CSV table of C-alpha atoms in Angstrom, one decimal:
chain,number,residue,atom,x,y,z
A,1,MET,CA,-20.4,37.2,25.2
A,2,HIS,CA,-21.4,38.8,21.9
A,3,GLY,CA,-18.8,41.8,21.6
A,4,ILE,CA,-16.3,39.1,22.3
A,5,ALA,CA,-17.2,36.5,19.7
A,6,THR,CA,-17.3,39.7,17.2
A,7,THR,CA,-13.9,40.7,17.6
A,8,PHE,CA,-12.9,37.0,17.6
A,9,GLN,CA,-14.7,36.4,14.6
A,10,GLU,CA,-12.9,39.8,13.0
A,11,ARG,CA,-9.8,38.7,14.3
A,12,ALA,CA,-9.9,35.5,12.7
A,13,GLN,CA,-10.8,36.7,9.1
A,14,ALA,CA,-8.0,39.4,9.3
A,15,LEU,CA,-5.7,36.3,9.7
A,16,GLN,CA,-7.3,34.2,7.7
A,17,HIS,CA,-7.0,36.9,4.6
A,18,GLN,CA,-2.6,37.2,5.8
A,19,PHE,CA,-2.0,33.4,6.7
A,20,PHE,CA,-4.0,32.4,3.3
A,21,PRO,CA,-4.3,35.0,0.5
A,22,LYS,CA,-5.3,34.8,-3.3
A,23,PRO,CA,-2.1,34.4,-5.3
A,24,PRO,CA,-1.8,36.0,-9.0
A,25,GLU,CA,-3.0,33.7,-11.8
A,26,PRO,CA,-0.1,31.8,-13.4
A,27,ASP,CA,0.1,31.6,-17.2
A,28,LEU,CA,-0.6,28.4,-18.7
A,29,SER,CA,-0.9,28.6,-21.8
A,30,ASP,CA,2.7,26.8,-22.3
A,31,GLN,CA,1.0,23.6,-21.2
A,32,GLU,CA,-1.1,23.5,-23.9
A,33,GLY,CA,-0.9,20.3,-26.7
A,34,TYR,CA,2.2,19.1,-24.5
A,35,GLU,CA,2.8,15.3,-24.6
A,36,TYR,CA,3.9,13.5,-21.6
A,37,PRO,CA,6.8,10.7,-21.8
A,38,GLU,CA,5.8,7.4,-20.0
A,39,PRO,CA,6.4,7.1,-16.0
A,40,PHE,CA,8.4,5.3,-14.3
A,41,VAL,CA,7.4,1.6,-12.7
A,42,ARG,CA,5.8,1.5,-9.0
A,43,GLU,CA,7.2,-0.4,-6.2
A,44,PRO,CA,4.7,-1.4,-3.6
A,45,ILE,CA,5.3,-0.3,-0.2
A,46,THR,CA,6.3,-2.4,2.7
A,47,ILE,CA,5.4,-2.6,6.0
A,48,ASP,CA,9.0,-1.8,7.1
A,49,ASP,CA,8.6,1.4,4.9
A,50,VAL,CA,5.4,2.0,7.4
A,51,LYS,CA,7.1,1.5,10.3
A,52,GLN,CA,9.7,4.0,9.5
A,53,ALA,CA,7.4,6.5,8.5
A,54,ILE,CA,5.4,6.5,11.6
A,55,LYS,CA,8.3,6.2,14.0
A,56,ALA,CA,10.3,8.7,12.8
A,57,PRO,CA,8.6,12.4,14.2
A,58,HIS,CA,9.3,12.6,18.0
A,59,PRO,CA,6.1,10.5,20.0
A,60,LEU,CA,5.6,13.9,21.7
A,61,LYS,CA,5.1,16.1,18.6
A,62,ALA,CA,1.7,17.9,18.5
A,63,PRO,CA,-1.5,15.9,16.8
A,64,GLY,CA,-3.7,17.1,14.5
A,65,ILE,CA,-7.0,18.2,14.7
A,66,THR,CA,-8.7,15.0,15.8
A,67,GLY,CA,-6.1,15.4,19.0
A,68,ILE,CA,-4.7,11.7,18.1
A,69,PRO,CA,-1.0,12.0,18.8
A,70,HIS,CA,2.2,10.0,17.7
A,71,LEU,CA,2.4,8.0,20.5
A,72,ILE,CA,-0.7,6.0,20.0
A,73,ILE,CA,-0.5,5.0,16.7
A,74,GLN,CA,3.7,4.3,17.6
A,75,GLU,CA,3.1,2.0,20.2
A,76,SER,CA,0.2,0.2,18.5
A,77,LEU,CA,1.8,-0.2,15.7
A,78,GLY,CA,2.2,-4.3,16.8
A,79,ILE,CA,-1.0,-4.6,15.9
A,80,THR,CA,-1.9,-2.0,13.0
A,81,ALA,CA,1.0,-2.2,11.1
A,82,PRO,CA,-0.5,-4.8,8.3
A,83,THR,CA,-3.7,-2.9,8.6
A,84,ILE,CA,-2.1,0.7,8.1
A,85,THR,CA,0.3,-0.7,5.3
A,86,ARG,CA,-2.9,-2.0,3.1
A,87,LEU,CA,-4.6,1.8,3.5
A,88,PHE,CA,-2.1,3.6,2.2
A,89,GLN,CA,-1.5,0.9,-0.5
A,90,ALA,CA,-4.9,1.4,-1.3
A,91,CYS,CA,-4.5,5.4,-1.3
A,92,ILE,CA,-1.7,5.1,-3.9
A,93,ASP,CA,-3.4,2.7,-6.2
A,94,GLN,CA,-6.5,4.8,-6.4
A,95,GLY,CA,-4.3,8.0,-6.1
A,96,TYR,CA,-6.1,9.7,-3.5
A,97,HIS,CA,-5.6,11.3,-0.2
A,98,PRO,CA,-8.3,10.9,2.2
A,99,LYS,CA,-10.2,14.0,3.3
A,100,GLU,CA,-9.5,13.5,6.7
A,101,PHE,CA,-5.5,13.8,6.3
A,102,LYS,CA,-6.3,16.8,4.1
A,103,GLN,CA,-7.8,18.9,7.4
A,104,ALA,CA,-5.7,20.8,9.3
A,105,ARG,CA,-5.8,23.4,12.2
A,106,THR,CA,-3.4,26.2,12.4
A,107,ILE,CA,-2.5,27.7,15.4
A,108,ALA,CA,-1.8,31.6,15.5
A,109,LEU,CA,1.1,32.4,17.7
A,110,GLN,CA,1.8,35.2,19.0
A,111,LYS,CA,5.5,36.7,17.2
A,112,PRO,CA,7.8,38.3,20.3
A,113,GLY,CA,8.5,41.5,20.3
A,114,LYS,CA,5.6,43.1,18.7
A,115,ASP,CA,4.0,46.6,19.7
A,116,ASP,CA,0.4,45.6,18.2
A,117,TYR,CA,-0.5,42.2,18.4
A,118,THR,CA,-4.1,43.6,16.8
A,119,LEU,CA,-2.6,43.4,13.7
A,120,PRO,CA,-2.4,39.9,11.3
A,121,GLY,CA,1.4,40.5,10.7
A,122,SER,CA,2.0,40.1,14.4
A,123,TYR,CA,1.2,36.5,14.3
A,124,GLN,CA,3.2,33.6,13.2
A,125,PRO,CA,0.8,30.6,11.6
A,126,ILE,CA,1.6,26.7,12.8
A,127,ALA,CA,-0.3,23.9,10.4
A,128,LEU,CA,-0.7,20.9,12.6
A,129,LEU,CA,-1.4,17.9,10.4
A,130,GLU,CA,-3.0,14.3,11.3
A,131,CYS,CA,-0.3,11.9,12.0
A,132,LEU,CA,-1.6,9.2,10.2
A,133,GLY,CA,-1.7,11.2,6.8
A,134,LYS,CA,1.8,12.7,7.6
A,135,ALA,CA,3.2,9.1,7.3
A,136,LEU,CA,1.5,8.7,4.2
A,137,GLU,CA,3.2,11.4,2.9
A,138,ARG,CA,6.6,11.0,4.4
A,139,ILE,CA,6.7,7.7,2.5
A,140,ILE,CA,5.8,9.5,-1.0
A,141,ALA,CA,8.3,11.4,-0.7
A,142,THR,CA,11.1,9.6,0.4
A,143,LYS,CA,10.1,7.8,-2.5
A,144,LEU,CA,10.0,11.0,-4.6
A,145,ALA,CA,13.2,12.1,-3.5
A,146,ALA,CA,15.3,8.4,-4.2
A,147,LEU,CA,13.6,8.8,-7.9
A,148,ALA,CA,15.1,12.3,-8.1
A,149,GLU,CA,18.4,11.2,-7.2
A,150,SER,CA,18.4,8.1,-9.6
A,151,TYR,CA,17.0,9.7,-12.7
A,152,GLU,CA,18.7,13.0,-12.3
A,153,LEU,CA,15.2,15.1,-12.0
A,154,LEU,CA,16.2,17.6,-9.7
A,155,LEU,CA,19.4,20.3,-10.4
A,156,GLN,CA,22.5,19.9,-8.5
A,157,TYR,CA,22.2,23.0,-7.5
A,158,GLN,CA,19.0,22.6,-5.3
A,159,MET,CA,19.1,22.0,-2.1
A,160,GLY,CA,17.4,20.6,0.7
A,161,ALA,CA,15.1,17.9,1.2
A,162,ARG,CA,17.8,15.8,-0.3
A,163,ARG,CA,19.9,13.3,0.6
A,164,GLN,CA,23.5,15.1,1.7
A,165,ARG,CA,22.1,18.6,0.7
A,166,GLY,CA,21.6,20.1,3.5
A,167,THR,CA,22.6,24.2,4.5
A,168,LEU,CA,26.3,23.0,5.1
A,169,THR,CA,26.4,21.7,1.4
A,170,THR,CA,24.6,24.8,-0.2
A,171,LEU,CA,27.0,27.0,2.1
A,172,GLU,CA,29.9,24.7,1.7
A,173,LEU,CA,29.3,25.3,-2.2
A,174,LEU,CA,28.8,28.7,-2.0
A,175,THR,CA,32.2,29.9,-0.4
A,176,GLU,CA,33.9,27.3,-2.4
A,177,GLN,CA,32.7,29.3,-5.7
A,178,ILE,CA,33.8,32.6,-3.7
A,179,HIS,CA,37.2,31.5,-2.9
A,180,THR,CA,37.8,30.4,-6.5
A,181,VAL,CA,37.1,33.2,-8.0
A,182,TRP,CA,39.3,35.3,-5.6
A,183,ASN,CA,41.6,32.6,-6.1
A,184,SER,CA,41.8,33.9,-10.1
A,185,GLY,CA,44.7,36.0,-9.8
A,186,ASN,CA,42.5,38.8,-8.0
A,187,GLN,CA,41.5,40.4,-10.9
A,188,HIS,CA,37.8,39.8,-10.2
A,189,VAL,CA,35.2,40.1,-7.4
A,190,ALA,CA,32.2,38.6,-6.5
A,191,SER,CA,28.3,39.5,-6.4
A,192,LEU,CA,25.8,37.7,-4.3
A,193,LEU,CA,22.0,38.4,-4.8
A,194,SER,CA,20.0,37.0,-2.4
A,195,LEU,CA,16.2,36.8,-3.5
A,196,ASP,CA,12.9,36.4,-1.3
A,197,ILE,CA,9.8,34.9,-2.7
A,198,ALA,CA,6.8,36.7,-1.6
A,199,GLY,CA,4.1,33.5,0.7
A,200,ALA,CA,6.3,30.7,-2.3
A,201,PHE,CA,4.3,27.8,-0.6
A,202,ASP,CA,1.1,29.9,-0.7
A,203,ASN,CA,1.7,31.3,-4.3
A,204,ALA,CA,2.3,27.7,-5.4
A,205,SER,CA,-0.4,26.5,-8.4
A,206,HIS,CA,-1.8,23.3,-8.4
A,207,ALA,CA,-1.8,23.3,-12.3
A,208,ARG,CA,1.4,24.4,-12.9
A,209,LEU,CA,2.9,21.8,-10.1
A,210,ILE,CA,1.2,18.9,-11.6
A,211,HIS,CA,2.3,19.9,-15.1
A,212,ILE,CA,6.2,20.2,-14.0
A,213,LEU,CA,5.6,16.9,-12.4
A,214,LYS,CA,5.0,15.2,-15.7
A,215,ARG,CA,7.0,16.6,-17.8
A,216,LEU,CA,10.1,15.7,-15.6
A,217,ARG,CA,8.9,12.2,-15.7
A,218,VAL,CA,7.6,11.5,-12.0
A,219,PRO,CA,5.8,8.2,-12.0
A,220,ASP,CA,2.1,8.7,-12.6
A,221,TRP,CA,1.1,7.3,-9.1
A,222,ILE,CA,2.6,9.9,-7.5
A,223,VAL,CA,1.5,13.1,-9.7
A,224,ARG,CA,-2.2,11.3,-9.0
A,225,TRP,CA,-1.8,11.0,-5.3
A,226,THR,CA,-0.3,14.6,-5.7
A,227,GLY,CA,-3.4,16.0,-7.3
A,228,SER,CA,-5.5,14.7,-4.6
A,229,PHE,CA,-3.2,15.6,-1.9
A,230,LEU,CA,-3.6,19.3,-3.2
A,231,GLN,CA,-7.1,19.4,-3.6
A,232,ASP,CA,-9.9,20.4,-1.4
A,233,ARG,CA,-8.0,21.2,2.1
A,234,THR,CA,-9.4,22.6,4.7
A,235,THR,CA,-8.2,24.5,8.0
A,236,THR,CA,-9.1,25.9,11.1
A,237,ILE,CA,-7.8,28.9,12.8
A,238,LYS,CA,-7.1,28.4,16.5
A,239,ILE,CA,-6.4,31.7,18.1
A,240,GLN,CA,-5.6,31.1,22.0
A,241,ALA,CA,-8.2,29.3,23.4
A,242,GLU,CA,-10.9,29.6,20.2
A,243,GLU,CA,-11.2,28.6,17.2
A,244,THR,CA,-13.3,28.8,13.8
A,245,ALA,CA,-15.1,26.6,11.9
A,246,LEU,CA,-13.1,24.1,9.0
A,247,PHE,CA,-13.0,26.8,5.9
A,248,PRO,CA,-11.3,25.8,2.6
A,249,VAL,CA,-7.7,26.9,1.5
A,250,THR,CA,-6.4,26.5,-2.1
A,251,ASN,CA,-3.8,27.1,-4.5
A,252,ARG,CA,-1.1,26.5,-2.3
A,253,ILE,CA,1.5,23.8,-1.3
A,254,PRO,CA,0.9,23.2,2.3
A,255,GLN,CA,3.3,24.3,4.8
A,256,GLY,CA,4.0,21.7,7.9
A,257,SER,CA,3.8,18.4,5.6
A,258,PRO,CA,6.6,15.9,5.1
A,259,ILE,CA,6.1,16.3,1.1
A,260,SER,CA,5.9,19.7,0.7
A,261,PRO,CA,9.7,20.6,1.0
A,262,ILE,CA,10.5,18.2,-2.5
A,263,LEU,CA,7.7,19.5,-4.3
A,264,TYR,CA,8.5,22.7,-4.0
A,265,LEU,CA,12.3,21.9,-5.2
A,266,PHE,CA,10.3,20.6,-8.7
A,267,TYR,CA,8.3,23.6,-8.8
A,268,ASN,CA,11.0,25.8,-8.9
A,269,GLU,CA,13.3,23.7,-11.0
A,270,GLU,CA,13.1,26.1,-13.8
A,271,LEU,CA,14.0,29.2,-11.4
A,272,VAL,CA,17.1,27.7,-10.8
A,273,ARG,CA,18.3,26.3,-14.1
A,274,ALA,CA,17.4,29.7,-15.7
A,275,CYS,CA,19.4,31.8,-13.6
A,276,ASN,CA,22.3,29.0,-13.9
A,277,SER,CA,22.0,29.8,-18.2
A,278,THR,CA,25.1,29.2,-19.7
A,279,GLY,CA,26.6,32.4,-21.6
A,280,TYR,CA,26.8,34.1,-17.8
A,281,GLN,CA,29.5,34.3,-15.6
A,282,ALA,CA,26.6,33.2,-12.8
A,283,SER,CA,26.0,30.7,-10.3
A,284,ALA,CA,22.8,30.2,-8.6
A,285,THR,CA,22.0,27.7,-5.6
A,286,GLY,CA,18.5,27.0,-4.1
A,287,PHE,CA,17.3,25.9,-1.0
A,288,VAL,CA,13.7,25.0,-0.8
A,289,ASP,CA,12.6,28.5,-1.7
A,290,ASP,CA,15.6,30.5,-0.5
A,291,ILE,CA,17.4,31.2,-4.1
A,292,ASN,CA,20.8,33.0,-4.0
A,293,ILE,CA,22.4,34.4,-7.2
A,294,LEU,CA,26.1,34.3,-7.0
A,295,THR,CA,28.4,36.3,-10.0
A,296,TRP,CA,31.7,37.3,-10.7
A,297,GLY,CA,33.3,39.7,-12.7
A,298,PRO,CA,36.2,42.4,-13.3
A,299,THR,CA,33.8,45.4,-11.9
A,300,THR,CA,30.8,45.4,-9.2
A,301,GLU,CA,29.1,47.4,-12.1
A,302,ARG,CA,29.1,44.3,-14.9
A,303,ASN,CA,28.2,41.7,-11.7
A,304,CYS,CA,24.6,44.0,-11.4
A,305,GLN,CA,24.3,44.3,-15.2
A,306,THR,CA,24.3,40.6,-15.0
A,307,LEU,CA,22.2,39.9,-11.8
A,308,GLN,CA,19.9,42.6,-13.6
A,309,GLN,CA,19.5,40.0,-17.1
A,310,LEU,CA,19.2,37.2,-14.6
A,311,HIS,CA,16.1,39.0,-12.4
A,312,ASN,CA,14.5,39.4,-16.0
A,313,LYS,CA,14.5,36.1,-16.2
A,314,CYS,CA,13.5,35.3,-13.1
A,315,LEU,CA,10.6,37.4,-13.5
A,316,ASP,CA,9.2,35.6,-16.6
A,317,TRP,CA,9.2,32.4,-14.3
A,318,ALA,CA,7.4,34.5,-11.8
A,319,VAL,CA,4.6,34.9,-14.7
A,320,ARG,CA,4.2,31.4,-15.6
A,321,HIS,CA,3.9,30.3,-12.3
A,322,GLY,CA,1.9,33.1,-10.4
A,323,ALA,CA,4.8,33.8,-8.0
A,324,THR,CA,5.9,37.4,-6.9
A,325,PHE,CA,9.1,38.3,-5.7
A,326,ALA,CA,9.4,40.5,-2.5
A,327,GLN,CA,12.2,42.9,-3.8
A,328,LYS,CA,12.3,45.2,-0.8
A,329,LYS,CA,13.6,42.2,1.0
A,330,TYR,CA,16.3,41.6,-1.6
A,331,GLU,CA,19.9,41.7,-0.2
A,332,LEU,CA,23.2,42.4,-2.2
A,333,ILE,CA,26.9,42.3,-1.1
A,334,HIS,CA,29.8,42.5,-2.9
A,335,LEU,CA,32.6,39.9,-1.8
A,336,THR,CA,36.4,40.7,-2.0
A,337,ARG,CA,39.7,40.5,0.0
A,338,HIS,CA,40.7,43.9,-1.8
A,339,PRO,CA,37.9,46.5,-1.4
A,340,LYS,CA,39.7,49.4,-2.9
A,341,ARG,CA,40.0,47.9,-6.1
A,342,PHE,CA,36.2,47.7,-6.5
A,343,ASN,CA,33.2,50.0,-6.2
A,344,MET,CA,31.6,48.8,-3.4
A,345,LYS,CA,28.7,50.8,-3.4
A,346,ALA,CA,27.6,49.6,-6.7
A,347,SER,CA,23.7,48.8,-6.8
A,348,LEU,CA,21.7,46.9,-8.2
A,349,GLN,CA,18.8,48.6,-10.0
A,350,LEU,CA,15.8,46.4,-11.0
A,351,ASP,CA,12.7,47.8,-12.4
A,352,GLN,CA,10.6,48.9,-8.9
A,353,HIS,CA,13.3,49.1,-6.6
A,354,ARG,CA,17.5,49.5,-6.4
A,355,ILE,CA,18.8,47.7,-3.9
A,356,ASP,CA,21.9,48.7,-2.4
A,357,PRO,CA,25.0,46.7,-1.6
A,358,LYS,CA,25.4,45.4,2.6
A,359,THR,CA,28.5,44.8,4.7
A,360,GLN,CA,26.9,41.6,5.2
A,361,ILE,CA,23.8,39.6,5.0
A,362,ARG,CA,22.4,36.7,6.5
A,363,VAL,CA,22.8,33.8,4.4
A,364,LEU,CA,20.8,30.5,5.8
A,365,GLY,CA,21.5,31.3,9.5
A,366,ILE,CA,25.1,32.4,8.4
A,367,GLU,CA,26.4,36.1,8.6
A,368,LEU,CA,28.5,36.6,5.4
A,369,ASP,CA,30.6,39.3,5.2
A,370,THR,CA,32.9,41.2,2.3
A,371,LYS,CA,35.6,39.3,3.5
A,372,LEU,CA,34.8,36.4,4.9
A,373,ARG,CA,36.7,37.0,7.6
A,374,TRP,CA,33.5,35.7,9.5
A,375,GLY,CA,34.0,38.5,12.6
A,376,PRO,CA,30.0,39.4,12.1
A,377,HIS,CA,28.9,36.2,13.0
A,378,VAL,CA,30.9,35.6,15.7
A,379,ARG,CA,29.7,38.7,17.1
A,380,LYS,CA,25.9,37.1,16.7
A,381,VAL,CA,26.6,34.1,17.9
A,382,GLN,CA,28.1,35.7,20.9
A,383,THR,CA,25.1,38.0,21.8
A,384,LYS,CA,22.7,35.2,21.1
A,385,ILE,CA,24.4,32.2,23.4
A,386,THR,CA,24.9,35.3,26.2
A,387,GLN,CA,21.0,35.8,26.2
A,388,GLN,CA,21.2,31.9,26.4
A,389,ALA,CA,23.7,32.1,29.1
A,390,MET,CA,21.3,34.2,31.6
A,391,ALA,CA,18.4,32.0,31.0
A,392,LEU,CA,20.5,29.0,31.9
A,393,HIS,CA,21.9,30.9,34.9
A,394,ARG,CA,18.1,31.8,36.2
A,395,ILE,CA,17.1,28.4,35.8
A,396,THR,CA,20.3,26.5,38.0
A,397,THR,CA,19.7,28.1,41.4
A,398,SER,CA,21.5,26.4,44.0
A,399,THR,CA,18.2,26.3,45.9
A,400,TRP,CA,15.4,25.0,43.5
A,401,GLY,CA,17.2,25.0,39.8
A,402,ALA,CA,17.7,21.9,38.0
A,403,THR,CA,20.0,19.6,38.5
A,404,PHE,CA,23.6,19.2,37.1
A,405,LYS,CA,22.4,16.4,34.6
A,406,ARG,CA,19.5,18.6,33.4
A,407,ALA,CA,21.7,21.6,33.0
A,408,LYS,CA,24.2,19.8,31.3
A,409,LEU,CA,21.4,18.8,28.8
A,410,VAL,CA,20.2,22.1,28.0
A,411,TYR,CA,23.5,23.3,27.4
A,412,THR,CA,24.6,20.4,25.1
A,413,SER,CA,21.0,20.6,22.9
A,414,VAL,CA,20.8,24.5,23.4
A,415,VAL,CA,23.4,26.8,24.0
A,416,ARG,CA,26.5,24.7,22.5
A,417,SER,CA,24.4,23.7,19.4
A,418,ALA,CA,23.9,27.3,18.5
A,419,MET,CA,27.0,28.4,19.1
A,420,THR,CA,28.5,25.5,16.8
A,421,TYR,CA,26.0,26.1,13.7
A,422,GLY,CA,27.7,26.2,10.6
A,423,ALA,CA,31.1,25.6,12.1
A,424,PRO,CA,32.5,23.8,9.0
A,425,ILE,CA,31.8,26.7,7.0
A,426,TRP,CA,33.5,29.5,9.2
A,427,PHE,CA,36.1,27.9,10.7
A,428,SER,CA,37.5,26.7,7.8
A,429,PRO,CA,41.7,26.2,7.0
A,430,VAL,CA,41.0,30.2,5.5
A,431,GLY,CA,43.6,33.0,6.6
A,432,THR,CA,45.6,32.9,9.2
A,433,GLU,CA,46.3,31.4,12.6
A,434,SER,CA,46.1,34.3,14.6
A,435,THR,CA,42.1,35.1,12.8
A,436,LYS,CA,41.2,31.6,13.6
A,437,ALA,CA,42.4,32.0,17.3
A,438,ASN,CA,40.6,34.9,17.7
A,439,LEU,CA,37.1,33.8,16.7
A,440,ILE,CA,37.5,30.7,18.8
A,441,HIS,CA,38.6,32.6,21.9
A,442,LYS,CA,35.5,35.2,21.8
A,443,LEU,CA,33.2,32.3,21.7
A,444,GLU,CA,35.6,29.7,24.5
A,445,GLN,CA,35.0,32.9,26.8
A,446,THR,CA,31.2,32.4,26.9
A,447,GLN,CA,31.3,29.1,27.1
A,448,ASN,CA,33.4,29.1,29.5
A,449,GLN,CA,30.9,30.8,31.9
A,450,CYS,CA,27.9,28.4,30.7
A,451,LEU,CA,30.4,25.8,32.1
A,452,CYS,CA,30.5,27.7,35.5
A,453,THR,CA,27.2,27.8,35.7
A,454,ILE,CA,25.9,24.2,35.5
A,455,ALA,CA,29.0,22.9,37.4
A,456,GLY,CA,27.8,25.3,40.0
A,457,ALA,CA,31.9,26.6,40.1
A,458,TYR,CA,32.5,30.2,41.6
A,459,LYS,CA,32.9,32.8,39.1
A,460,ALA,CA,36.7,32.6,40.0
A,461,THR,CA,37.2,28.7,38.9
A,462,PRO,CA,40.3,28.3,36.8
A,463,THR,CA,39.6,27.2,32.9
């Protein structure tokens, strides 16, 4: 038993260093002597706010460290809603997030297809938080997002965790900008650089975030509560059936919390603003921590020079915010319908790495190719749903398999949703009708196989 415990402790310690690394120290010198303006007026929360926040998650969603499930809290709202409302209002008035709500359980899940599961990088951390605590966080996140829209505290190019600014909105904006460049007379080529912030949420500085909230005139009650929400957080790490004791977690925005995405939008507001500086033929869009910089010009070499200048601004932001860019994970692509007119192999030379262009990159789940013809994306989708179709066939055997109703539910929920993801982007009125017909024809073949499977029809059944 002693040997097993030692092995578990070693694995837990390695995962602790992997999941919760010590981030670089930010440069906070620009905060000295800064005078913050007066905050907005605070409105009290209502019982309806509490009920809506508690009923938002699925009843069977995994509970936090206490094991109290969402189902129990949701079913008892008829009795407990007034008391919970008074509790949440007291937390807001005092600028306090209870210690019990800041205790998490981090589940270390094995990543599929890894060769060595003794390495920390072979595990994916999933943080489970208390149901009531997440309800309070969801209420404040809703009010913070509403303030951001009402008073334009965030940039229009910042997407995610905002109403009507999801992944499709981000992709539509990006593709429309590319087509606008192309429609300017075919004299310009567009280049897209996809950045990667190493451990974006994990390396966020609490002091810098609080400063940003104050500078953008976020109400004082949200600022005080956020300070309490970020401090004195603890977690355990659970590996299969074993679990560590609680240990402190510092200097990060906790992932898995309903308020974390909107907080990080405030955190990198200056980064997106710097990449949209006037004087550059460039535009940057950010989906929470995913930043994509699009630039255009007469040559790909000039585009790379512009990207290099904007990347220097990104590095300045990183120093002030204690962030690190994973330059090895950057992706560059040149976009044009006339590749023979431009040097499609022009690379971006940064201080430490050279980024060579690719013929296709993945942006928010969509495969972008140099001509936006969407063939690579459809092939990726075909590969994915073919594997899903095989799994669907295995669970729908005639003797013991799923019923037609259950099989149809699996198909519509899993297979068809994967097939149609991003359809307003890749199936847009761009290109010839034959091109669109070919894209749909390829997906129809796989769809027909799935329909025959869930219906129990013969393979030779006409479409």
